[in-house]
mmCIF file with all atom_site columns, C-alpha atoms in Angstrom:
data_model
loop_
_atom_site.group_PDB
_atom_site.id
_atom_site.type_symbol
_atom_site.label_atom_id
_atom_site.label_alt_id
_atom_site.label_comp_id
_atom_site.label_asym_id
_atom_site.label_entity_id
_atom_site.label_seq_id
_atom_site.pdbx_PDB_ins_code
_atom_site.Cartn_x
_atom_site.Cartn_y
_atom_site.Cartn_z
_atom_site.occupancy
_atom_site.B_iso_or_equiv
_atom_site.pdbx_formal_charge
_atom_site.auth_seq_id
_atom_site.auth_comp_id
_atom_site.auth_asym_id
_atom_site.auth_atom_id
_atom_site.pdbx_PDB_model_num
ATOM 1   C CA . MET K 1 1   ? 57.309 38.678 67.982  1.00 0.00 ? 1   MET K CA 1
ATOM 2   C CA . ASP K 1 2   ? 55.000 40.440 65.280  1.00 0.00 ? 2   ASP K CA 1
ATOM 3   C CA . ASP K 1 3   ? 52.880 41.959 68.194  1.00 0.00 ? 3   ASP K CA 1
ATOM 4   C CA . PHE K 1 4   ? 56.149 43.305 69.949  1.00 0.00 ? 4   PHE K CA 1
ATOM 5   C CA . LYS K 1 5   ? 57.380 44.960 66.742  1.00 0.00 ? 5   LYS K CA 1
ATOM 6   C CA . THR K 1 6   ? 53.896 46.300 66.151  1.00 0.00 ? 6   THR K CA 1
ATOM 7   C CA . TRP K 1 7   ? 53.355 47.700 69.481  1.00 0.00 ? 7   TRP K CA 1
ATOM 8   C CA . LEU K 1 8   ? 56.749 49.105 69.783  1.00 0.00 ? 8   LEU K CA 1
ATOM 9   C CA . GLN K 1 9   ? 56.326 50.881 66.416  1.00 0.00 ? 9   GLN K CA 1
ATOM 10  C CA . LYS K 1 10  ? 52.979 52.488 67.799  1.00 0.00 ? 10  LYS K CA 1
ATOM 11  C CA . MET K 1 11  ? 54.718 53.380 71.129  1.00 0.00 ? 11  MET K CA 1
ATOM 12  C CA . GLN K 1 12  ? 57.503 55.123 69.267  1.00 0.00 ? 12  GLN K CA 1
ATOM 13  C CA . LEU K 1 13  ? 55.386 56.973 67.104  1.00 0.00 ? 13  LEU K CA 1
ATOM 14  C CA . LEU K 1 14  ? 53.158 58.124 70.298  1.00 0.00 ? 14  LEU K CA 1
ATOM 15  C CA . CYS K 1 15  ? 56.588 59.247 71.831  1.00 0.00 ? 15  CYS K CA 1
ATOM 16  C CA . THR K 1 16  ? 57.952 61.056 68.739  1.00 0.00 ? 16  THR K CA 1
ATOM 17  C CA . HIS K 1 17  ? 54.622 63.682 69.263  1.00 0.00 ? 17  HIS K CA 1
ATOM 18  C CA . LYS K 1 18  ? 54.583 64.360 72.902  1.00 0.00 ? 18  LYS K CA 1
ATOM 19  C CA . GLU K 1 19  ? 56.652 63.475 75.995  1.00 0.00 ? 19  GLU K CA 1
ATOM 20  C CA . TYR K 1 20  ? 55.574 60.415 77.979  1.00 0.00 ? 20  TYR K CA 1
ATOM 21  C CA . CYS K 1 21  ? 56.766 58.732 80.998  1.00 0.00 ? 21  CYS K CA 1
ATOM 22  C CA . GLN K 1 22  ? 57.024 55.091 81.797  1.00 0.00 ? 22  GLN K CA 1
ATOM 23  C CA . PHE K 1 23  ? 53.820 55.089 83.963  1.00 0.00 ? 23  PHE K CA 1
ATOM 24  C CA . GLU K 1 24  ? 51.752 56.529 81.065  1.00 0.00 ? 24  GLU K CA 1
ATOM 25  C CA . ILE K 1 25  ? 53.030 54.048 78.443  1.00 0.00 ? 25  ILE K CA 1
ATOM 26  C CA . HIS K 1 26  ? 52.284 51.354 80.934  1.00 0.00 ? 26  HIS K CA 1
ATOM 27  C CA . GLN K 1 27  ? 48.877 52.308 81.309  1.00 0.00 ? 27  GLN K CA 1
ATOM 28  C CA . LYS K 1 28  ? 48.344 52.414 77.506  1.00 0.00 ? 28  LYS K CA 1
ATOM 29  C CA . LEU K 1 29  ? 49.886 49.251 77.058  1.00 0.00 ? 29  LEU K CA 1
ATOM 30  C CA . LYS K 1 30  ? 47.764 47.748 79.955  1.00 0.00 ? 30  LYS K CA 1
ATOM 31  C CA . SER K 1 31  ? 44.782 48.962 78.472  1.00 0.00 ? 31  SER K CA 1
ATOM 32  C CA . SER K 1 32  ? 45.301 47.069 75.337  1.00 0.00 ? 32  SER K CA 1
ATOM 33  C CA . ASN K 1 33  ? 45.474 43.974 77.325  1.00 0.00 ? 33  ASN K CA 1
ATOM 34  C CA . LEU K 1 34  ? 49.027 43.089 76.561  1.00 0.00 ? 34  LEU K CA 1
ATOM 35  C CA . ASN K 1 35  ? 50.927 40.723 78.792  1.00 0.00 ? 35  ASN K CA 1
ATOM 36  C CA . SER K 1 36  ? 53.458 42.212 81.521  1.00 0.00 ? 36  SER K CA 1
ATOM 37  C CA . ASN K 1 37  ? 56.235 40.513 79.570  1.00 0.00 ? 37  ASN K CA 1
ATOM 38  C CA . LEU K 1 38  ? 55.325 41.972 76.522  1.00 0.00 ? 38  LEU K CA 1
ATOM 39  C CA . ILE K 1 39  ? 54.991 45.573 78.177  1.00 0.00 ? 39  ILE K CA 1
ATOM 40  C CA . GLU K 1 40  ? 58.343 45.207 79.853  1.00 0.00 ? 40  GLU K CA 1
ATOM 41  C CA . ARG K 1 41  ? 60.395 44.424 76.886  1.00 0.00 ? 41  ARG K CA 1
ATOM 42  C CA . ILE K 1 42  ? 58.577 47.390 74.957  1.00 0.00 ? 42  ILE K CA 1
ATOM 43  C CA . ASP K 1 43  ? 59.367 49.393 77.901  1.00 0.00 ? 43  ASP K CA 1
ATOM 44  C CA . GLU K 1 44  ? 62.988 48.392 77.869  1.00 0.00 ? 44  GLU K CA 1
ATOM 45  C CA . GLN K 1 45  ? 63.309 49.311 74.073  1.00 0.00 ? 45  GLN K CA 1
ATOM 46  C CA . LEU K 1 46  ? 61.807 52.775 74.379  1.00 0.00 ? 46  LEU K CA 1
ATOM 47  C CA . LYS K 1 47  ? 64.282 53.555 77.224  1.00 0.00 ? 47  LYS K CA 1
ATOM 48  C CA . GLU K 1 48  ? 67.187 52.144 75.524  1.00 0.00 ? 48  GLU K CA 1
ATOM 49  C CA . GLN K 1 49  ? 66.394 54.284 72.296  1.00 0.00 ? 49  GLN K CA 1
ATOM 50  C CA . GLN K 1 50  ? 65.561 57.144 74.442  1.00 0.00 ? 50  GLN K CA 1
ATOM 51  C CA . TYR K 1 51  ? 61.877 57.749 73.434  1.00 0.00 ? 51  TYR K CA 1
ATOM 52  C CA . ILE K 1 52  ? 61.302 57.605 77.273  1.00 0.00 ? 52  ILE K CA 1
ATOM 53  C CA . ASP K 1 53  ? 63.374 59.783 79.591  1.00 0.00 ? 53  ASP K CA 1
ATOM 54  C CA . GLU K 1 54  ? 62.234 60.613 83.013  1.00 0.00 ? 54  GLU K CA 1
ATOM 55  C CA . ASP K 1 55  ? 64.577 63.939 83.403  1.00 0.00 ? 55  ASP K CA 1
ATOM 56  C CA . ARG K 1 56  ? 63.372 65.165 80.245  1.00 0.00 ? 56  ARG K CA 1
ATOM 57  C CA . TYR K 1 57  ? 59.738 64.455 80.994  1.00 0.00 ? 57  TYR K CA 1
ATOM 58  C CA . ILE K 1 58  ? 59.927 66.048 84.272  1.00 0.00 ? 58  ILE K CA 1
ATOM 59  C CA . ARG K 1 59  ? 61.537 69.120 82.959  1.00 0.00 ? 59  ARG K CA 1
ATOM 60  C CA . ALA K 1 60  ? 59.119 69.562 80.111  1.00 0.00 ? 60  ALA K CA 1
ATOM 61  C CA . PHE K 1 61  ? 56.241 68.742 82.721  1.00 0.00 ? 61  PHE K CA 1
ATOM 62  C CA . VAL K 1 62  ? 57.361 71.454 85.105  1.00 0.00 ? 62  VAL K CA 1
ATOM 63  C CA . HIS K 1 63  ? 57.896 73.806 82.418  1.00 0.00 ? 63  HIS K CA 1
ATOM 64  C CA . ASP K 1 64  ? 54.632 73.543 80.784  1.00 0.00 ? 64  ASP K CA 1
ATOM 65  C CA . LYS K 1 65  ? 52.438 73.258 83.991  1.00 0.00 ? 65  LYS K CA 1
ATOM 66  C CA . PHE K 1 66  ? 54.420 76.214 85.523  1.00 0.00 ? 66  PHE K CA 1
ATOM 67  C CA . TRP K 1 67  ? 54.527 78.690 82.607  1.00 0.00 ? 67  TRP K CA 1
ATOM 68  C CA . LEU K 1 68  ? 51.546 77.461 80.543  1.00 0.00 ? 68  LEU K CA 1
ATOM 69  C CA . ASN K 1 69  ? 49.017 76.339 83.041  1.00 0.00 ? 69  ASN K CA 1
ATOM 70  C CA . ARG K 1 70  ? 50.256 78.263 86.045  1.00 0.00 ? 70  ARG K CA 1
ATOM 71  C CA . TRP K 1 71  ? 50.559 75.722 88.288  1.00 0.00 ? 71  TRP K CA 1
ATOM 72  C CA . GLY K 1 72  ? 52.693 76.108 91.755  1.00 0.00 ? 72  GLY K CA 1
ATOM 73  C CA . LYS K 1 73  ? 55.053 73.836 92.858  1.00 0.00 ? 73  LYS K CA 1
ATOM 74  C CA . ILE K 1 74  ? 52.876 71.689 95.151  1.00 0.00 ? 74  ILE K CA 1
ATOM 75  C CA . LYS K 1 75  ? 50.282 71.089 92.325  1.00 0.00 ? 75  LYS K CA 1
ATOM 76  C CA . ILE K 1 76  ? 53.068 70.092 90.108  1.00 0.00 ? 76  ILE K CA 1
ATOM 77  C CA . ARG K 1 77  ? 54.652 67.998 92.606  1.00 0.00 ? 77  ARG K CA 1
ATOM 78  C CA . TYR K 1 78  ? 51.653 65.992 93.446  1.00 0.00 ? 78  TYR K CA 1
ATOM 79  C CA . ALA K 1 79  ? 50.757 65.143 89.872  1.00 0.00 ? 79  ALA K CA 1
ATOM 80  C CA . LEU K 1 80  ? 54.423 63.992 89.169  1.00 0.00 ? 80  LEU K CA 1
ATOM 81  C CA . GLN K 1 81  ? 53.933 61.647 92.056  1.00 0.00 ? 81  GLN K CA 1
ATOM 82  C CA . GLN K 1 82  ? 50.755 60.327 90.533  1.00 0.00 ? 82  GLN K CA 1
ATOM 83  C CA . LYS K 1 83  ? 53.028 59.385 87.843  1.00 0.00 ? 83  LYS K CA 1
ATOM 84  C CA . GLN K 1 84  ? 55.318 57.395 89.973  1.00 0.00 ? 84  GLN K CA 1
ATOM 85  C CA . LEU K 1 85  ? 58.224 59.251 89.163  1.00 0.00 ? 85  LEU K CA 1
ATOM 86  C CA . PRO K 1 86  ? 61.514 59.598 91.334  1.00 0.00 ? 86  PRO K CA 1
ATOM 87  C CA . GLU K 1 87  ? 60.914 62.233 93.994  1.00 0.00 ? 87  GLU K CA 1
ATOM 88  C CA . GLY K 1 88  ? 64.533 63.100 94.096  1.00 0.00 ? 88  GLY K CA 1
ATOM 89  C CA . LYS K 1 89  ? 64.337 64.218 90.364  1.00 0.00 ? 89  LYS K CA 1
ATOM 90  C CA . ILE K 1 90  ? 60.986 65.808 91.048  1.00 0.00 ? 90  ILE K CA 1
ATOM 91  C CA . GLU K 1 91  ? 62.492 68.012 93.663  1.00 0.00 ? 91  GLU K CA 1
ATOM 92  C CA . LYS K 1 92  ? 65.843 68.715 91.706  1.00 0.00 ? 92  LYS K CA 1
ATOM 93  C CA . VAL K 1 93  ? 63.572 70.331 88.824  1.00 0.00 ? 93  VAL K CA 1
ATOM 94  C CA . LEU K 1 94  ? 61.333 72.244 91.039  1.00 0.00 ? 94  LEU K CA 1
ATOM 95  C CA . ASN K 1 95  ? 64.133 73.664 92.803  1.00 0.00 ? 95  ASN K CA 1
ATOM 96  C CA . GLU K 1 96  ? 65.697 75.058 89.393  1.00 0.00 ? 96  GLU K CA 1
ATOM 97  C CA . ILE K 1 97  ? 62.403 77.538 89.222  1.00 0.00 ? 97  ILE K CA 1
ATOM 98  C CA . ASP K 1 98  ? 63.813 80.940 90.234  1.00 0.00 ? 98  ASP K CA 1
ATOM 99  C CA . ASP K 1 99  ? 62.070 82.082 93.421  1.00 0.00 ? 99  ASP K CA 1
ATOM 100 C CA . GLU K 1 100 ? 61.934 85.388 92.343  1.00 0.00 ? 100 GLU K CA 1
ATOM 101 C CA . ALA K 1 101 ? 60.250 84.489 89.000  1.00 0.00 ? 101 ALA K CA 1
ATOM 102 C CA . TYR K 1 102 ? 58.036 82.019 90.809  1.00 0.00 ? 102 TYR K CA 1
ATOM 103 C CA . ILE K 1 103 ? 56.643 84.852 93.296  1.00 0.00 ? 103 ILE K CA 1
ATOM 104 C CA . GLN K 1 104 ? 56.379 87.403 90.269  1.00 0.00 ? 104 GLN K CA 1
ATOM 105 C CA . HIS K 1 105 ? 54.512 84.854 88.205  1.00 0.00 ? 105 HIS K CA 1
ATOM 106 C CA . PHE K 1 106 ? 51.817 84.375 90.767  1.00 0.00 ? 106 PHE K CA 1
ATOM 107 C CA . THR K 1 107 ? 51.771 87.943 91.746  1.00 0.00 ? 107 THR K CA 1
ATOM 108 C CA . SER K 1 108 ? 50.440 88.914 88.201  1.00 0.00 ? 108 SER K CA 1
ATOM 109 C CA . LEU K 1 109 ? 47.846 86.266 88.262  1.00 0.00 ? 109 LEU K CA 1
ATOM 110 C CA . ALA K 1 110 ? 46.813 87.466 91.786  1.00 0.00 ? 110 ALA K CA 1
ATOM 111 C CA . LYS K 1 111 ? 46.526 91.000 90.643  1.00 0.00 ? 111 LYS K CA 1
ATOM 112 C CA . ALA K 1 112 ? 44.189 90.081 87.977  1.00 0.00 ? 112 ALA K CA 1
ATOM 113 C CA . LYS K 1 113 ? 42.363 87.708 90.682  1.00 0.00 ? 113 LYS K CA 1
ATOM 114 C CA . TRP K 1 114 ? 42.087 90.599 92.969  1.00 0.00 ? 114 TRP K CA 1
ATOM 115 C CA . LYS K 1 115 ? 40.646 92.965 90.258  1.00 0.00 ? 115 LYS K CA 1
ATOM 116 C CA . SER K 1 116 ? 37.585 90.449 89.823  1.00 0.00 ? 116 SER K CA 1
ATOM 117 C CA . LEU K 1 117 ? 36.933 90.199 93.235  1.00 0.00 ? 117 LEU K CA 1
ATOM 118 C CA . LYS K 1 118 ? 34.618 93.257 93.604  1.00 0.00 ? 118 LYS K CA 1
ATOM 119 C CA . ASN K 1 119 ? 31.828 93.822 95.840  1.00 0.00 ? 119 ASN K CA 1
ATOM 120 C CA . LEU K 1 120 ? 33.402 91.934 98.992  1.00 0.00 ? 120 LEU K CA 1
ATOM 121 C CA . ASP K 1 121 ? 35.059 93.592 102.028 1.00 0.00 ? 121 ASP K CA 1
ATOM 122 C CA . ALA K 1 122 ? 38.774 93.406 102.326 1.00 0.00 ? 122 ALA K CA 1
ATOM 123 C CA . ARG K 1 123 ? 39.062 90.365 104.534 1.00 0.00 ? 123 ARG K CA 1
ATOM 124 C CA . MET K 1 124 ? 36.692 88.370 102.277 1.00 0.00 ? 124 MET K CA 1
ATOM 125 C CA . ARG K 1 125 ? 38.677 89.412 99.199  1.00 0.00 ? 125 ARG K CA 1
ATOM 126 C CA . GLN K 1 126 ? 41.907 88.468 100.956 1.00 0.00 ? 126 GLN K CA 1
ATOM 127 C CA . GLN K 1 127 ? 40.357 84.988 101.999 1.00 0.00 ? 127 GLN K CA 1
ATOM 128 C CA . LYS K 1 128 ? 39.305 84.221 98.429  1.00 0.00 ? 128 LYS K CA 1
ATOM 129 C CA . LEU K 1 129 ? 42.429 85.316 96.794  1.00 0.00 ? 129 LEU K CA 1
ATOM 130 C CA . ILE K 1 130 ? 44.663 82.915 99.373  1.00 0.00 ? 130 ILE K CA 1
ATOM 131 C CA . ARG K 1 131 ? 42.032 80.091 98.562  1.00 0.00 ? 131 ARG K CA 1
ATOM 132 C CA . PHE K 1 132 ? 42.771 80.849 94.728  1.00 0.00 ? 132 PHE K CA 1
ATOM 133 C CA . LEU K 1 133 ? 46.472 80.736 95.018  1.00 0.00 ? 133 LEU K CA 1
ATOM 134 C CA . LEU K 1 134 ? 46.254 77.743 97.198  1.00 0.00 ? 134 LEU K CA 1
ATOM 135 C CA . GLY K 1 135 ? 44.112 76.021 94.577  1.00 0.00 ? 135 GLY K CA 1
ATOM 136 C CA . ARG K 1 136 ? 46.823 76.973 91.984  1.00 0.00 ? 136 ARG K CA 1
ATOM 137 C CA . GLY K 1 137 ? 49.223 74.802 94.195  1.00 0.00 ? 137 GLY K CA 1
ATOM 138 C CA . ILE K 1 138 ? 51.542 77.484 95.823  1.00 0.00 ? 138 ILE K CA 1
ATOM 139 C CA . GLU K 1 139 ? 53.034 77.190 99.301  1.00 0.00 ? 139 GLU K CA 1
ATOM 140 C CA . TYR K 1 140 ? 50.707 78.799 102.037 1.00 0.00 ? 140 TYR K CA 1
ATOM 141 C CA . GLU K 1 141 ? 53.362 81.390 103.051 1.00 0.00 ? 141 GLU K CA 1
ATOM 142 C CA . ILE K 1 142 ? 54.008 82.660 99.653  1.00 0.00 ? 142 ILE K CA 1
ATOM 143 C CA . ALA K 1 143 ? 50.331 82.937 99.071  1.00 0.00 ? 143 ALA K CA 1
ATOM 144 C CA . GLN K 1 144 ? 49.671 84.895 102.282 1.00 0.00 ? 144 GLN K CA 1
ATOM 145 C CA . LYS K 1 145 ? 52.759 87.433 101.412 1.00 0.00 ? 145 LYS K CA 1
ATOM 146 C CA . ILE K 1 146 ? 51.317 87.923 97.672  1.00 0.00 ? 146 ILE K CA 1
ATOM 147 C CA . THR K 1 147 ? 47.989 88.553 99.171  1.00 0.00 ? 147 THR K CA 1
ATOM 148 C CA . GLN K 1 148 ? 49.368 90.913 101.702 1.00 0.00 ? 148 GLN K CA 1
ATOM 149 C CA . GLU K 1 149 ? 51.292 92.759 99.131  1.00 0.00 ? 149 GLU K CA 1
ATOM 150 C CA . ILE K 1 150 ? 48.412 93.405 96.910  1.00 0.00 ? 150 ILE K CA 1
ATOM 151 C CA . SER K 1 151 ? 45.775 94.195 99.570  1.00 0.00 ? 151 SER K CA 1
ATOM 152 C CA . ALA K 1 152 ? 48.023 96.713 101.182 1.00 0.00 ? 152 ALA K CA 1
#
């Protein structure tokens, strides 16, 4: 019982500083060699006390990765899938990103990249820009559209 309270308090403190999903908490507890029964009990308590909330986590993750890290929907989706979060919830939050803001966000990023691609012929610049945008995790069609707009 003492182990339970100690680890619960540690995880509660951790969750007050930053959003965590269930998968991340499980990883932290497993790395401390706690038995699965204890991990499940701690997990239930954290959910019950709303220290862990999948919807809140996904929303915060999408916001931060899109606006701060400038990740596209593909890269964000993949990262959230790695954390074993429900596909439906991921899609719901990703669909809330305004399409116009999404394109505008990456157009400004692409313009800055385009300026840095000097001393190359037009075709090579376009290819490098598309690869750059794909690496950011945006859809191919959008990357192509943005590249055509900028290079015109």
